Coordinates of C-alpha atoms in Angstrom, one line a residue:
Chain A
X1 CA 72.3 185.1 236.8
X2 CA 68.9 184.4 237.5
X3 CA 67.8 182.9 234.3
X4 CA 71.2 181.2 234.4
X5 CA 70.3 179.5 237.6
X6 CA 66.6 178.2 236.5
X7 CA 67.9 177.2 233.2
X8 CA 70.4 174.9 234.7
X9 CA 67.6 173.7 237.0
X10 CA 65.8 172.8 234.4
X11 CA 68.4 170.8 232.4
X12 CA 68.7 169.1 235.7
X13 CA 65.4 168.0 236.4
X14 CA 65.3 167.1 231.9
X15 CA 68.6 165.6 232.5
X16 CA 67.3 163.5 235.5
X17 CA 64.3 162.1 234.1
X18 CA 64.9 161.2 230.3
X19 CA 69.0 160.7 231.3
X20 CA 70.7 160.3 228.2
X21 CA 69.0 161.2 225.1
X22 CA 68.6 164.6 226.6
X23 CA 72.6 163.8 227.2
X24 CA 73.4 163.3 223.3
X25 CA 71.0 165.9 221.8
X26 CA 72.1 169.0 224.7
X27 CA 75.4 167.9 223.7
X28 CA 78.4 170.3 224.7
X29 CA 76.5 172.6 227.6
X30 CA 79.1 173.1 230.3
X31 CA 76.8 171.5 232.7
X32 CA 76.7 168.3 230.7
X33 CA 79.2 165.3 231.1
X34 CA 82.1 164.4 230.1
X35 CA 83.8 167.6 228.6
X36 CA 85.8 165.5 226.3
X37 CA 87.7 166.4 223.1
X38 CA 89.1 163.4 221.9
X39 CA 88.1 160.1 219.8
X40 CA 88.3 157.9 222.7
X41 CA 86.4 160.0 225.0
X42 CA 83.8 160.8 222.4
X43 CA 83.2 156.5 222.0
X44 CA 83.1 156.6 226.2
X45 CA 80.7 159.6 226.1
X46 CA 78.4 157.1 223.3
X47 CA 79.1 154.1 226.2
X48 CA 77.6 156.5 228.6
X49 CA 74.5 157.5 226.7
X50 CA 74.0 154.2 225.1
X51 CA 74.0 153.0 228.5
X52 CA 71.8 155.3 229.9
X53 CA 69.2 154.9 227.6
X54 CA 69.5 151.1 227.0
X55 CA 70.0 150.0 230.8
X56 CA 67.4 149.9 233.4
X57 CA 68.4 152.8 235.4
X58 CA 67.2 150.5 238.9
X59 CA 68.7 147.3 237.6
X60 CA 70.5 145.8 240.5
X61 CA 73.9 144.1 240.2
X62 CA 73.6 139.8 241.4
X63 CA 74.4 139.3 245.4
X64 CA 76.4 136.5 246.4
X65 CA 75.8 133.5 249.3
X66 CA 78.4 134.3 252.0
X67 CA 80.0 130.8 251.0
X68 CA 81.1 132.7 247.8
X69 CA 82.8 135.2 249.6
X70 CA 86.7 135.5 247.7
X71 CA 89.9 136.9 248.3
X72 CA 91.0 140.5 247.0
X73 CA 93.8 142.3 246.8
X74 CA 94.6 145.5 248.2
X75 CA 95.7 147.6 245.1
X76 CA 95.9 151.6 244.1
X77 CA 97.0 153.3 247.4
X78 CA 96.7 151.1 250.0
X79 CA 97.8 153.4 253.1
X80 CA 97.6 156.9 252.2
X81 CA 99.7 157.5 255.3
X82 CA 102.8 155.8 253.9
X83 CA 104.3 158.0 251.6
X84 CA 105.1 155.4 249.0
X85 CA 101.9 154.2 248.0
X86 CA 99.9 155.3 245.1
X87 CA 98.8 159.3 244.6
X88 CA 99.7 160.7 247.9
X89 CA 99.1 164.1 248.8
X90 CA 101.9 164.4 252.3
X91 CA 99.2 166.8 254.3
X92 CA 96.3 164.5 253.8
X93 CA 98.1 161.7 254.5
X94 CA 99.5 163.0 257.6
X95 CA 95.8 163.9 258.6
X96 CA 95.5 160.0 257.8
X97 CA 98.1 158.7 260.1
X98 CA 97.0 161.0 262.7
X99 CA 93.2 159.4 262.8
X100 CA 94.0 156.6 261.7
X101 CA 96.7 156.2 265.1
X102 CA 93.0 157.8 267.0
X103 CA 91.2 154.7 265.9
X104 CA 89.4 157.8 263.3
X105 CA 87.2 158.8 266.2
X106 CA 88.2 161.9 265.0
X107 CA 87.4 161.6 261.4
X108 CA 84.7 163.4 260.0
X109 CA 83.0 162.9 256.9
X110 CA 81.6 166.6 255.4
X111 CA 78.9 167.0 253.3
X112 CA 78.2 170.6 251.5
X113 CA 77.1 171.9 248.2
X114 CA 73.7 171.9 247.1
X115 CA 72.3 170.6 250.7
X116 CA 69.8 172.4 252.9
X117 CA 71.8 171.2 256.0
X118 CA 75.9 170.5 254.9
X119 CA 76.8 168.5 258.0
X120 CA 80.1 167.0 259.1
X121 CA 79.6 163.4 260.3
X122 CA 81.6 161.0 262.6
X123 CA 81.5 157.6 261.7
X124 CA 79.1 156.8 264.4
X125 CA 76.7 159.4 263.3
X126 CA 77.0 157.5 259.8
X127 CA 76.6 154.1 261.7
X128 CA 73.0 155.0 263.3
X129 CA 71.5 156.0 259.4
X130 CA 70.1 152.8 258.0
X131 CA 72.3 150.3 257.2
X132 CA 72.4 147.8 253.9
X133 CA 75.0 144.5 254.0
X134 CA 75.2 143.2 250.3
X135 CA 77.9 140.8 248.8
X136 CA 79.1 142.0 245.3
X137 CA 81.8 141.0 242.7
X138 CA 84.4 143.9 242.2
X139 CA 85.6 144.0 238.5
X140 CA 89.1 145.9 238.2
X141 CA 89.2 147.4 235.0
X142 CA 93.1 145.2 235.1
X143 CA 90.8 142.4 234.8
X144 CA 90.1 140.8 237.8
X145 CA 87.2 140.3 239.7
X146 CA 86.8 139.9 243.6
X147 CA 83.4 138.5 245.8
X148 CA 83.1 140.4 249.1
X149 CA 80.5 141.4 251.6
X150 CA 80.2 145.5 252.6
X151 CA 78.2 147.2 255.0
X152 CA 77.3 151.1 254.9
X153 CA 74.7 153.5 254.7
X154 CA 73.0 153.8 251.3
X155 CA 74.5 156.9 249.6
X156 CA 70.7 157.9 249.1
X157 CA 69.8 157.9 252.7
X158 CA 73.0 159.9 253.9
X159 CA 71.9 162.6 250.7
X160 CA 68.3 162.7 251.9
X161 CA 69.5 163.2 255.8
X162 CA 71.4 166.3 254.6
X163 CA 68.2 167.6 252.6
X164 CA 69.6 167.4 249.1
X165 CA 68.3 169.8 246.9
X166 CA 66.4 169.2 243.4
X167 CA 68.9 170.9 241.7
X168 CA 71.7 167.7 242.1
X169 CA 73.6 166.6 239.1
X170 CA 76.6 165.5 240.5
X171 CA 78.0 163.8 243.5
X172 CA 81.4 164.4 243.9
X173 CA 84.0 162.4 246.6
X174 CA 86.9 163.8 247.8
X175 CA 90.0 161.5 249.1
X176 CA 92.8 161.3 251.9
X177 CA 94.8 160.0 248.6
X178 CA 94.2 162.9 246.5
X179 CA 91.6 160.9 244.8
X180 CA 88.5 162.9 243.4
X181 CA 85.6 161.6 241.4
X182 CA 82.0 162.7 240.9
X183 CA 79.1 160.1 239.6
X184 CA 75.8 161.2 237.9
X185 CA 72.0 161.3 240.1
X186 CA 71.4 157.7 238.7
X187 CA 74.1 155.8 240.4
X188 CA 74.1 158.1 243.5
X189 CA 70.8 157.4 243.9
X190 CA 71.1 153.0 242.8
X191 CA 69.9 151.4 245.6
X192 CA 73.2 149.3 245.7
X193 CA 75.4 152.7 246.2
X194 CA 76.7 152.6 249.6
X195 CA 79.3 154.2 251.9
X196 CA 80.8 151.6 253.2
X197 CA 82.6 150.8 256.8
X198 CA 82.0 147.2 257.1
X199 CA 83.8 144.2 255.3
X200 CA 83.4 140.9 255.3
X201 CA 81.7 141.4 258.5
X202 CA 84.5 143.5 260.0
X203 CA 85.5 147.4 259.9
X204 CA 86.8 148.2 256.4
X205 CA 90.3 147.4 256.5
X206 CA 93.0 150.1 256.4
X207 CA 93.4 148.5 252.3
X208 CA 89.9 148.9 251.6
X209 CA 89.4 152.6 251.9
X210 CA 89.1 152.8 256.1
X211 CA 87.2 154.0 257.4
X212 CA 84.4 154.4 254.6
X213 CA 84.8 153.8 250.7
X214 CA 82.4 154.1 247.8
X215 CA 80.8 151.1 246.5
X216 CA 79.6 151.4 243.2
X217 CA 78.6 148.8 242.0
X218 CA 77.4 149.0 238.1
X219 CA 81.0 150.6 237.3
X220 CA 84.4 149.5 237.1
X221 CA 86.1 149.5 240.6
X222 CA 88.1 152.6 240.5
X223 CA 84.8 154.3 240.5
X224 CA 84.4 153.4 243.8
X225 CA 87.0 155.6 245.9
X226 CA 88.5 154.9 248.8
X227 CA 89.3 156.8 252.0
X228 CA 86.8 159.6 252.0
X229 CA 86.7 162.7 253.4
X230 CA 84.6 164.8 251.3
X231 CA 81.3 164.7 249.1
X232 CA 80.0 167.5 247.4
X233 CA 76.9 167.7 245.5
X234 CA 76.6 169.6 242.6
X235 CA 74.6 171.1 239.9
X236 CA 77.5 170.8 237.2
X237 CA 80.1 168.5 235.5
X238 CA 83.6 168.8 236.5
X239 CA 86.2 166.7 235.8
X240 CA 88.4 165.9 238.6
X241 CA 91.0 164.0 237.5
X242 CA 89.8 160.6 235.2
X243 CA 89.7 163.0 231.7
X244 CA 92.5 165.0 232.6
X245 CA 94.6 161.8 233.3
X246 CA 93.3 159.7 230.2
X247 CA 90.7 157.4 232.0
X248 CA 86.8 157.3 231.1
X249 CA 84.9 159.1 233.3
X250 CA 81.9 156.6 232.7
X251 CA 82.9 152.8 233.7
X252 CA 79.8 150.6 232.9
X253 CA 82.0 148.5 230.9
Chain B
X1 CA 81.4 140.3 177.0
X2 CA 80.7 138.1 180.5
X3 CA 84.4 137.0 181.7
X4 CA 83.0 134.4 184.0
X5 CA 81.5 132.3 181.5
X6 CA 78.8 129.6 182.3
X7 CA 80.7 128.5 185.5
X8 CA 78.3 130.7 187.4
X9 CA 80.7 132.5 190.1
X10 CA 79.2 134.8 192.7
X11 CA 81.6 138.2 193.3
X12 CA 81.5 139.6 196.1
X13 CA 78.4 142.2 196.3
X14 CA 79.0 145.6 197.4
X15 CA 77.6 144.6 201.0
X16 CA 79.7 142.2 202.1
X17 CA 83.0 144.1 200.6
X18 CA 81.6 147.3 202.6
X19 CA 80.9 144.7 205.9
X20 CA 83.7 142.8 204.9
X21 CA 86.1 145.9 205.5
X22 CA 84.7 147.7 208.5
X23 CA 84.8 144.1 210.4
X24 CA 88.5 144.3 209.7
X25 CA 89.2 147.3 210.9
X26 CA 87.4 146.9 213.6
X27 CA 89.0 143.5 214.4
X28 CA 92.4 145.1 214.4
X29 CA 92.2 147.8 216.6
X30 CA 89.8 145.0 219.0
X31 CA 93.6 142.8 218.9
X32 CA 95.5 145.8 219.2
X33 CA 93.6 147.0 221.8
X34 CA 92.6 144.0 223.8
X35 CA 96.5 142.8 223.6
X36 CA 97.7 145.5 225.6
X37 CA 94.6 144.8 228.2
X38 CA 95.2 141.3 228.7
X39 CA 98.8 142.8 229.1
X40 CA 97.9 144.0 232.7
X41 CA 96.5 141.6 233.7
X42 CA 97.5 137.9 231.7
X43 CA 96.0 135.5 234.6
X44 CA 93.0 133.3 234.0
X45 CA 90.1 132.1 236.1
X46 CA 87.1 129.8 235.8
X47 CA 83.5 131.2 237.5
X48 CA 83.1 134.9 238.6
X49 CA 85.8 135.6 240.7
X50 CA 89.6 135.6 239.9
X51 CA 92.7 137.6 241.2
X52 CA 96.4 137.9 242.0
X53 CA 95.5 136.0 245.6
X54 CA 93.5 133.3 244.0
X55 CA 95.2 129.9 242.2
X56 CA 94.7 130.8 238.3
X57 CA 93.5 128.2 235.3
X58 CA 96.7 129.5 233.3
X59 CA 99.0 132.6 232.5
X60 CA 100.1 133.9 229.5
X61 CA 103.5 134.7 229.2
X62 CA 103.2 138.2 228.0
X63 CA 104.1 141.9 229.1
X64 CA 105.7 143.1 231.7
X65 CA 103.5 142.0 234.4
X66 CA 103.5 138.5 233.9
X67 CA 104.9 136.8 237.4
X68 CA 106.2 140.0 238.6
X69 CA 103.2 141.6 241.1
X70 CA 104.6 141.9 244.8
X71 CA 102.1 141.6 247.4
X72 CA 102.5 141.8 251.3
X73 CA 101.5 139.0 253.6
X74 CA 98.0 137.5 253.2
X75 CA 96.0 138.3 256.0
X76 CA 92.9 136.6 256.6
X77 CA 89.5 138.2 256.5
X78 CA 88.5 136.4 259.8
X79 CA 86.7 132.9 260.7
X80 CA 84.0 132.1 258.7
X81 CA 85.2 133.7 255.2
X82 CA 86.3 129.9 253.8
X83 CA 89.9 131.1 253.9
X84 CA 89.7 134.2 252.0
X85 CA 92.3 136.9 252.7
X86 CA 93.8 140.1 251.9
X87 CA 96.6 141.1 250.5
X88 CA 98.3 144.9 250.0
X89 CA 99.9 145.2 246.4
X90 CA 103.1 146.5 246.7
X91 CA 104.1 148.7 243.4
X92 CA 101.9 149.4 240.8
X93 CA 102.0 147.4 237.8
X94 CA 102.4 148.5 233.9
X95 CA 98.9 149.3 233.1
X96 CA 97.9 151.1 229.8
X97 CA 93.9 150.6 229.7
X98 CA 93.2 154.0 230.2
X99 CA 92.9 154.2 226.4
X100 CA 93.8 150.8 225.7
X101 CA 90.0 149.8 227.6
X102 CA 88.7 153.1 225.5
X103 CA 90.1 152.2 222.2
X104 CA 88.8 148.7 222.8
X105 CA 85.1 150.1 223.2
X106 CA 85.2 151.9 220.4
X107 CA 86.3 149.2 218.2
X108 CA 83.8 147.3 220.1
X109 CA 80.8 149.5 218.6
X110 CA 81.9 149.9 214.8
X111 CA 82.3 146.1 214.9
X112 CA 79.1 145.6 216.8
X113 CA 77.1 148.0 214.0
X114 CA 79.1 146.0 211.6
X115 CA 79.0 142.5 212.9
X116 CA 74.8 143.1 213.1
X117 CA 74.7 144.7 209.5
X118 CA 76.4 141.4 208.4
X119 CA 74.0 139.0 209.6
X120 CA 71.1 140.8 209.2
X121 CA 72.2 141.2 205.0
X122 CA 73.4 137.8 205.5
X123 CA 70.4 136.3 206.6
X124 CA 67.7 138.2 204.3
X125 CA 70.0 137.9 201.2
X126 CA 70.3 134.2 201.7
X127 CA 74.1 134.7 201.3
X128 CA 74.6 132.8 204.4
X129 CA 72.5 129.5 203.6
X130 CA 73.3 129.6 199.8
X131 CA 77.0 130.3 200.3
X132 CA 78.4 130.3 203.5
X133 CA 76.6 126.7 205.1
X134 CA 77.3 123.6 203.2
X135 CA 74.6 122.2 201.4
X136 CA 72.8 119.7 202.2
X137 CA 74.9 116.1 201.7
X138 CA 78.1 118.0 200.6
X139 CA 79.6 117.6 204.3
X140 CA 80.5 114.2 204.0
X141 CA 83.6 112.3 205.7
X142 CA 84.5 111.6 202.0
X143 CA 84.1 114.7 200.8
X144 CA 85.8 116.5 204.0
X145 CA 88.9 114.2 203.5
X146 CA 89.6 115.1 199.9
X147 CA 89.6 119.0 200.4
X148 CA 92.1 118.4 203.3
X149 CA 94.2 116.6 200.9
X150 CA 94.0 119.3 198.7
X151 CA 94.9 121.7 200.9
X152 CA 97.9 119.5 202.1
X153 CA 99.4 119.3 198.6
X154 CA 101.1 122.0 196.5
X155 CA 100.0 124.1 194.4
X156 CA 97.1 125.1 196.8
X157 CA 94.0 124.1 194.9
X158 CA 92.8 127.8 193.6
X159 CA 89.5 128.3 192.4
X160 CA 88.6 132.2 191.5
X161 CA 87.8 134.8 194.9
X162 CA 84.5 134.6 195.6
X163 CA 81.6 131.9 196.1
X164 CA 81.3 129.1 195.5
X165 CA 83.3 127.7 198.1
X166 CA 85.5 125.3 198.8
X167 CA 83.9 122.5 201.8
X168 CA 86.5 123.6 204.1
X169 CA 86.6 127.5 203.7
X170 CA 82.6 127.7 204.2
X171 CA 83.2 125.5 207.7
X172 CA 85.9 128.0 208.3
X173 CA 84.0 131.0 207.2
X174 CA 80.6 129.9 209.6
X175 CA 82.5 129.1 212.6
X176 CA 84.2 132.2 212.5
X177 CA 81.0 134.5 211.7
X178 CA 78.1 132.5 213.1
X179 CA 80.1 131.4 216.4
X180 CA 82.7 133.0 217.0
X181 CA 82.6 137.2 216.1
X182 CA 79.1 136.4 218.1
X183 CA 80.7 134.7 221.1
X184 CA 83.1 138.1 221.5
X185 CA 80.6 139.8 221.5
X186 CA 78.7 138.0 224.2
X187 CA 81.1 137.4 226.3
X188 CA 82.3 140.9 226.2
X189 CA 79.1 142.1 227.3
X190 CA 78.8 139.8 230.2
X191 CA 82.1 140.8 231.9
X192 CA 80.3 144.7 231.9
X193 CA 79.0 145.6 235.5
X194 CA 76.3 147.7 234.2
X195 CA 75.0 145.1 231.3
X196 CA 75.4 142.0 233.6
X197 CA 73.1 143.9 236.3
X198 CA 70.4 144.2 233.3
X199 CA 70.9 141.1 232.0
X200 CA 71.8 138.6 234.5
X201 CA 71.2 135.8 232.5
X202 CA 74.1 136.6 230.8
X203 CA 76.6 135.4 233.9
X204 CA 74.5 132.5 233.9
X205 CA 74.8 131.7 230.7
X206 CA 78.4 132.1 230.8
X207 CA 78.7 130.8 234.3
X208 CA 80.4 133.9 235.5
X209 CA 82.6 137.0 234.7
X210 CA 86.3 135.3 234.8
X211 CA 84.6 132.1 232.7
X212 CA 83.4 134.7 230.2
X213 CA 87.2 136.6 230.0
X214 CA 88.8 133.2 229.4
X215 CA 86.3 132.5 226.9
X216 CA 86.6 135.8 225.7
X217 CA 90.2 135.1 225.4
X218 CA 89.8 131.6 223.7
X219 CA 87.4 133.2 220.9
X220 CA 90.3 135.7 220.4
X221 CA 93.0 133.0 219.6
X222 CA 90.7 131.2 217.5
X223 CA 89.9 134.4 215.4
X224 CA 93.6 135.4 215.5
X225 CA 94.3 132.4 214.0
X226 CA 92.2 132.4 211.4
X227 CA 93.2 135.6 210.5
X228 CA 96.8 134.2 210.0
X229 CA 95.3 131.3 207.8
X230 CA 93.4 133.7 206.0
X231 CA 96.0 135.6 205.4
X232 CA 98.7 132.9 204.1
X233 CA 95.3 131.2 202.0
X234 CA 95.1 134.4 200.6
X235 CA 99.0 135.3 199.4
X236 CA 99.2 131.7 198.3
X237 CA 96.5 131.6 195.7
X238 CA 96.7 134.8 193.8
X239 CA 96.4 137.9 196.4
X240 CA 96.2 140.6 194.1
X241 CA 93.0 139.0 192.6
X242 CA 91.6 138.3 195.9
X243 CA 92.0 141.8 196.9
X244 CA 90.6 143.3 193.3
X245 CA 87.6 141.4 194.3
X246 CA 87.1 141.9 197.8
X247 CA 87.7 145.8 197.2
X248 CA 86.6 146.3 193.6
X249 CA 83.9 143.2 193.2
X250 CA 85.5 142.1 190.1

């Protein structure tokens, strides 16, 4: 167990620093992403590590003038409390209706996994870390594309508050819809990765993921999860549900 | 023994047969592919931002999901946001990218290898200047009038497979591989979040990711359409010799 542990830490801290040809050469290790078996995941797993080795890994996506500020569409679930919208799981979204009605003073957002210090925070403990405002585009992988303006804390500065340890891989988000995800050190630590609770200079409407969503904004947008609850760092790949349901894990494209 | 005489005709080499045939293949699983993608979503847009709650260039008429997405009230963002609003989307639409977007990236690397192995041979061979661009005084209004003619009038004029060609299949030929294979690619590219973030000038160049898609889209009709004419060209003047030479070289 012991040598297990430093030889993951070490992949980690490879994995981290040269990313992806580290990625293609190590290969099938269970502690390597994606887990995939099939044709099309193998030619999303080359996206991914031609990607990763291609693309600046600090590259920042263009902000937009306020002026260009667009319209956008509500789509996926857009009210995990109403049973007939998207993936709904009825407990969580009971939870939902019941903070939601409490104007989520009562919602907590937990952090745990490989943290010195897993908290639980309330949204105005996640309001008093530092704060970034940026207006991005939002490309759907359906094909549309959407100018807004979020505010949230950097997902960087909320890690760093909860003493994340060197051994991080993984980040992984955990939904009121039943959603899961996890993204790799190199977008979880992108400047541009926020939590949001601000749009357009408001709270984060209900539609948008209240009362704090993923941005993510070098991947397609159902990267970017809405209506947290949980986030998880971790040492390992696991897929939560993209592979499993026949979506790329990876969404650069 | 030579069968082609003193008319000196160029076969095709073993390159551009090899080049020749992973570009196809990739091409049709890019249209298979990218067919059921602009399924989803079959709207649009001019500059970088385009959706269901914003006025479209033009739809296609095509799949299941063209003029039937049900949204709720718009509800405004709030003063100050130039009128932009919100909008929740009521059912979810027939969507089949999660391998449709997959299959299309794959395609999208075998023809990029391919597309590059092309042009480079192209280039250093000379196959492209000698064969593929008109030489110099042969595009004439004169000259460009008779071959329509030709073309307009059975029998189909129908000179042996390979070069040289005729005035209007090497225009045909170069707009298809020098502008427009290229301009899917490009285009492609530029609607990725992660390569636009590298390469900004890309959505500059394009003016945007929705101008890019519709381009994107334009390119495809025009290559689909020269596949169709490539196709009939080919069944109307002798297809069994054309495909001898384009597999076999003879």
């Amino acid at each position: 167990m012991g040598n297990d542990r430093i030889l993951l830490s070490r992949r980690g801290l490879i994995g981290g620093l040269t990313s992806s040809s580290a990625l293609l050469l190590t290969g099938c290790g269970e502690s390597q992403p994606p887990t995939y078996g099939n044709l099309l995941r193998m030619g999303d797993n080359f996206t991914y590590a031609m990607q990763r080795s291609l693309l600046s890994t600090t590259s920042l996506v263009r902000e937009y003038d306020r002026s260009e500020i667009t319209s956008m569409p509500a789509t996926g679930t857009y009210d995990p409390a109403i049973p007939s919208t998207g993936a709904h799981d009825p407990e969580a979204g009971l939870d939902y209706a019941m903070l939601r009605k409490g104007a989520f003073a009562d919602w907590r957002l937990e952090v745990t996994g490989l943290v010195d210090r897993p908290t639980s925070f309330s949204l105005a403990d996640i309001k008093r870390l530092p704060r970034r405002t940026q207006i991005t585009k939002h490309s759907c992988e359906e094909g549309w594309t959407a100018i807004a303006e979020w505010t949230g804390v950097p997902l960087h500065s909320l890690l760093s508050a909860c003493g994340m340890q060197p051994t991080a891989r993984y980040v992984e988000f955990y939904t009121f819809d039943r959603n899961a995800d996890n993204i790799d050190m190199i977008d979880a630590l992108h400047p541009q990765t926020i939590l949001a609770y601000g749009m357009n200079g408001r709270d984060l409407p209900i539609g948008h993921g209240a009362p704090l969503r993923l941005r993510l904004e070098r991947q397609i947008g159902y990267k970017s999860l809405k209506f947290l609850r949980r986030i998880v760092v971790s040492d390992r790949f696991q897929d939560l549900g993209n592979i499993k349901s026949g979506w790329a894990w990876y969404n650069g494209i | 023994m030579s069968t082609t005489g003193k008319t000196k005709r160029h076969s095709h080499s073993g390159w551009v047969r090899l080049t020749h045939w992973l570009i196809a293949l990739a091409v049709f699983v890019l249209l298979y592919s990218g067919v059921a993608i602009l399924m989803v979503h079959p709207r649009f847009y001019w500059g970088q931002a385009g959706n269901d709650l914003m006025r479209p260039l033009f739809e296609v008429p095509i799949g299941p999901n063209y003029h039937t997405q049900q949204f709720s009230a718009q509800i405004p963002f709030g003063a100050g946001q130039g009128g932009a609003a919100t909008a929740d989307r009521l059912a979810e639409p027939w969507n089949q990218n999660g391998w449709a977007r997959s299959l299309h990236f794959l395609g999208a690397w075998a023809f990029l290898f391919a597309l590059i192995a092309y042009l480079t041979l192209g280039t250093l061979t000379g196959h492209a200047r000698k064969r593929l661009l008109p030489k110099r005084g042969e595009l004439t209004r004169h000259a460009l009038r008779q071959d329509i003619k030709a073309h307009l009038t059975l029998p189909m004029p129908a000179p042996p497979p390979g070069a040289p060609y005729g005035l209007l299949q090497k225009l045909t030929y170069a707009l298809i591989v020098f502008i427009a294979l290229p301009l899917m690619v490009l285009t492609g590219l530029t609607m990725s979040p992660a390569i636009a973030a590298n390469w900004p000038v890309l959505l500059d160049l394009f003016g945007g990711t929705q101008t890019a898609r519709t381009l994107h889209f334009f390119s495809f009709a025009a290559i689909a359409l020269f596949l169709l004419v490539h196709l009939t060209m080919i069944a109307l003047t002798g297809p069994v010799r054309h495909l001898r030479a384009i597999i076999l070289g003879a």
